Short mmCIF file of C-alpha atoms in Angstrom, two decimals:
data_model
loop_
_atom_site.label_atom_id
_atom_site.label_comp_id
_atom_site.label_asym_id
_atom_site.label_seq_id
_atom_site.Cartn_x
_atom_site.Cartn_y
_atom_site.Cartn_z
CA ALA A 78 -44.59 85.89 187.72
CA GLU A 79 -45.45 89.57 188.18
CA ASN A 80 -42.06 90.94 187.15
CA LEU A 81 -39.13 89.97 184.99
CA SER A 82 -36.80 89.17 187.91
CA ASP A 83 -39.25 86.68 189.44
CA ARG A 84 -39.86 85.07 186.08
CA VAL A 85 -36.13 84.65 185.46
CA ASN A 86 -35.67 83.09 188.92
CA ASN A 87 -38.57 80.72 188.31
CA LEU A 88 -37.11 79.69 184.97
CA ARG A 89 -33.68 79.11 186.52
CA ASN A 90 -35.11 77.01 189.33
CA THR A 91 -37.22 74.94 186.95
CA LEU A 92 -34.33 74.42 184.54
CA ARG A 93 -31.98 73.46 187.38
CA SER A 94 -34.47 70.96 188.79
CA THR A 95 -35.15 69.44 185.37
CA ILE A 96 -31.48 69.00 184.53
CA PHE A 97 -30.80 67.50 187.96
CA THR A 98 -33.60 64.98 187.44
CA TRP A 99 -32.23 63.94 184.05
CA VAL A 100 -28.69 63.55 185.39
CA ALA A 101 -29.75 61.79 188.61
CA ARG A 102 -31.63 59.14 186.64
CA GLY A 103 -28.31 58.12 185.10
CA LEU A 104 -26.50 57.78 188.44
CA PHE A 105 -26.23 54.95 190.93
CA GLU A 106 -28.17 55.66 194.11
CA ARG A 107 -24.97 56.01 196.13
CA HIS A 108 -23.72 58.75 193.80
CA LYS A 109 -26.84 60.94 193.76
CA LEU A 110 -26.17 62.68 197.08
CA ILE A 111 -22.57 63.38 196.05
CA PHE A 112 -23.77 65.05 192.86
CA LEU A 113 -26.45 66.97 194.74
CA ALA A 114 -23.95 68.17 197.35
CA GLN A 115 -21.63 69.38 194.58
CA LEU A 116 -24.51 71.30 193.02
CA THR A 117 -25.54 72.87 196.33
CA PHE A 118 -22.06 73.90 197.46
CA ASN A 119 -21.18 75.34 194.05
CA LEU A 120 -24.35 77.46 194.10
CA MET A 121 -23.51 78.64 197.62
CA LYS A 122 -19.94 79.45 196.64
CA ARG A 123 -21.20 81.59 193.75
CA GLY A 124 -23.67 83.36 196.04
CA VAL A 125 -26.73 82.08 194.19
CA ILE A 126 -28.18 80.55 197.37
CA GLY A 127 -27.34 80.73 201.07
CA GLY A 128 -26.67 84.47 201.28
CA ASP A 129 -23.37 85.13 203.05
CA GLU A 130 -23.27 81.75 204.80
CA TRP A 131 -20.56 80.33 202.51
CA ASP A 132 -17.22 79.87 204.23
CA GLU A 133 -14.39 78.23 202.30
CA THR A 134 -12.49 77.20 205.44
CA SER A 135 -15.56 75.42 206.83
CA PHE A 136 -16.13 73.73 203.48
CA GLN A 137 -12.56 72.41 203.34
CA PHE A 138 -12.88 71.08 206.89
CA LEU A 139 -16.15 69.39 206.00
CA MET A 140 -14.60 67.68 202.98
CA LYS A 141 -11.26 66.64 204.49
CA GLY A 142 -12.07 65.98 208.14
CA PRO A 143 -8.59 66.86 209.44
CA MET A 144 -7.31 65.52 212.75
CA ASN A 145 -4.92 66.77 215.40
CA MET A 146 -3.50 63.71 217.16
CA ASN A 147 -1.14 65.67 219.42
CA VAL A 148 -3.55 66.27 222.32
CA PRO A 149 -4.49 63.29 224.56
CA ASN A 150 -8.20 62.57 224.78
CA PRO A 151 -9.49 63.45 228.29
CA ILE A 152 -13.09 62.36 227.62
CA THR A 153 -13.73 58.66 228.24
CA TRP A 154 -16.96 58.41 226.25
CA LEU A 155 -15.62 60.16 223.13
CA PRO A 156 -13.74 58.09 220.50
CA ASP A 157 -10.13 59.17 219.98
CA ASN A 158 -10.68 59.99 216.30
CA SER A 159 -13.59 62.27 217.20
CA TRP A 160 -11.47 64.04 219.81
CA ALA A 161 -8.62 64.49 217.30
CA MET A 162 -11.05 66.01 214.82
CA CYS A 163 -12.47 68.31 217.52
CA CYS A 164 -8.92 69.50 218.25
CA ALA A 165 -8.49 70.31 214.55
CA LEU A 166 -11.87 72.08 214.58
CA SER A 167 -10.73 74.30 217.45
CA ASP A 168 -8.02 75.67 215.15
CA LEU A 169 -10.75 77.40 213.13
CA GLU A 170 -11.44 80.99 214.13
CA ASP A 171 -15.07 80.48 215.16
CA PHE A 172 -14.36 77.31 217.15
CA GLY A 173 -11.42 78.36 219.33
CA LYS A 174 -13.20 77.45 222.59
CA PHE A 175 -14.88 74.29 221.35
CA THR A 176 -12.59 71.69 222.92
CA SER A 177 -12.43 73.49 226.28
CA ASP A 178 -16.22 73.79 226.33
CA LEU A 179 -16.50 70.14 225.31
CA VAL A 180 -14.41 69.10 228.31
CA GLU A 181 -16.07 71.47 230.81
CA ALA A 182 -19.62 70.61 229.71
CA SER A 183 -18.85 66.96 229.00
CA PRO A 184 -22.09 65.54 230.53
CA ARG A 185 -24.26 67.85 228.42
CA PHE A 186 -22.32 67.10 225.26
CA ARG A 187 -22.65 63.40 226.03
CA GLU A 188 -26.44 63.76 226.04
CA TRP A 189 -26.25 65.33 222.57
CA PHE A 190 -23.79 62.65 221.46
CA ASN A 191 -26.11 59.84 222.59
CA ALA A 192 -29.24 61.28 220.97
CA ILE A 193 -30.83 59.16 218.24
CA HIS A 194 -30.98 62.16 215.90
CA PRO A 195 -28.40 64.57 217.34
CA GLU A 196 -28.39 66.74 214.22
CA THR A 197 -31.91 67.92 215.10
CA GLU A 198 -31.02 68.73 218.72
CA LYS A 199 -29.56 71.98 220.00
CA LEU A 200 -25.91 71.80 220.98
CA PRO A 201 -25.08 72.55 224.64
CA ILE A 202 -24.33 75.99 226.11
CA ASP A 203 -23.46 78.80 223.69
CA TRP A 204 -23.04 76.39 220.79
CA ALA A 205 -26.82 76.17 220.56
CA GLY A 206 -26.54 79.31 218.43
CA LEU A 207 -25.15 77.19 215.60
CA ASP A 208 -28.75 76.31 214.74
CA ARG A 209 -28.71 79.66 212.93
CA ARG A 210 -25.56 78.62 211.04
CA PRO A 211 -26.28 75.12 209.76
CA MET A 212 -23.10 74.83 207.70
CA GLN A 213 -21.01 75.37 210.83
CA LYS A 214 -23.19 73.01 212.86
CA MET A 215 -22.45 70.33 210.28
CA LEU A 216 -18.79 70.58 211.25
CA VAL A 217 -19.64 69.60 214.83
CA THR A 218 -21.72 66.68 213.59
CA ARG A 219 -18.81 65.70 211.35
CA CYS A 220 -16.56 65.56 214.41
CA LEU A 221 -18.80 64.01 217.04
CA ARG A 222 -21.30 61.89 215.08
CA PRO A 223 -19.95 61.19 211.58
CA ASP A 224 -22.47 58.35 211.25
CA ARG A 225 -25.22 61.01 210.99
CA MET A 226 -23.61 62.98 208.17
CA LEU A 227 -25.70 61.53 205.33
CA THR A 228 -28.92 62.55 207.08
CA THR A 229 -27.43 65.90 208.12
CA LEU A 230 -26.23 66.71 204.62
CA THR A 231 -29.55 65.70 203.06
CA SER A 232 -31.45 67.97 205.46
CA PHE A 233 -29.01 70.82 204.82
CA ILE A 234 -29.50 70.53 201.05
CA ARG A 235 -33.28 70.30 201.40
CA ASN A 236 -33.32 73.58 203.33
CA LYS A 237 -30.84 75.43 201.13
CA LEU A 238 -32.08 74.71 197.63
CA PRO A 239 -35.33 76.31 196.44
CA ASP A 240 -37.91 73.48 196.57
CA GLY A 241 -35.14 71.35 198.03
CA SER A 242 -37.34 68.31 198.60
CA ASN A 243 -37.74 68.02 194.81
CA TYR A 244 -34.03 67.24 194.72
CA THR A 245 -33.53 65.11 197.84
CA GLU A 246 -36.64 63.05 197.07
CA CYS A 247 -36.28 63.02 193.29
CA ASP A 248 -38.23 60.06 191.84
CA ALA A 249 -38.55 58.61 195.35
CA THR A 250 -42.17 57.60 194.75
CA LEU A 251 -41.49 55.94 191.38
CA ASN A 252 -40.30 52.42 190.66
CA GLY A 253 -37.83 51.56 187.91
CA LEU A 254 -40.45 51.02 185.22
CA GLU A 255 -42.22 54.28 186.07
CA ILE A 256 -38.91 56.15 185.82
CA LEU A 257 -38.31 54.56 182.41
CA ASP A 258 -41.76 55.71 181.35
CA GLN A 259 -40.90 59.27 182.42
CA CYS A 260 -37.64 59.08 180.47
CA LEU A 261 -39.55 57.93 177.40
CA GLN A 262 -41.91 60.89 177.69
CA ASP A 263 -38.92 63.24 177.86
CA SER A 264 -37.32 61.73 174.77
CA THR A 265 -38.06 62.21 171.07
CA PRO A 266 -36.95 60.34 167.94
CA LYS A 267 -34.09 62.85 167.81
CA THR A 268 -33.19 62.56 171.51
CA PRO A 269 -32.98 58.84 172.24
CA VAL A 270 -32.44 57.26 175.64
CA TYR A 271 -29.07 55.52 176.09
CA PHE A 272 -28.44 52.77 178.64
CA ILE A 273 -24.81 52.28 179.65
CA LEU A 274 -24.90 49.28 181.94
CA SER A 275 -22.31 48.38 184.53
CA PRO A 276 -21.86 44.75 185.63
CA GLY A 277 -24.82 43.88 187.80
CA GLY A 278 -26.78 46.98 186.76
CA ASN A 279 -30.51 46.57 186.12
CA VAL A 280 -32.42 49.49 184.63
CA VAL A 281 -35.78 48.09 185.74
CA ALA A 282 -34.78 47.14 189.29
#
């Protein structure tokens, strides 16, 4: 790096990636994205990444998925739980018109809803602008297509973290034995490798 600031940032990014790799190798596959999401959101909350995009209210909505069951669902193609969550979303300051727009532009929202990969498509009418605010767009996906949240969250993390694909695709090209070989290379006689096995766990699977 040409200056001290760049060198420090490079060291931080490398250290963060290395520690993540070591920790992720000790997690079940289903827990890796949870850990990675915690890492990403904590860095955003501290202002390390994401600029001023962090919004605590949006984060709490994303985690809890609140519902407002008091308003009858007027949209035949939309599941009741999704409508209830949309009603709760409209209580947030930036989404006050969301349910009314959803009803008025129902055919266009249905096209987005029925898309194979809706998270990559622009939302209808003025909500297309949420492409510039991916954290807020995730809230809409959370409401309308919760089945796409794993893919949406993975893409969000990949774009937010420096060299994000190194995290979301960590060890993706290695089999169990190759990962063990990497662990052995990272160890020394003074830093042994421990295996804590759960029932049914197989370190070479």
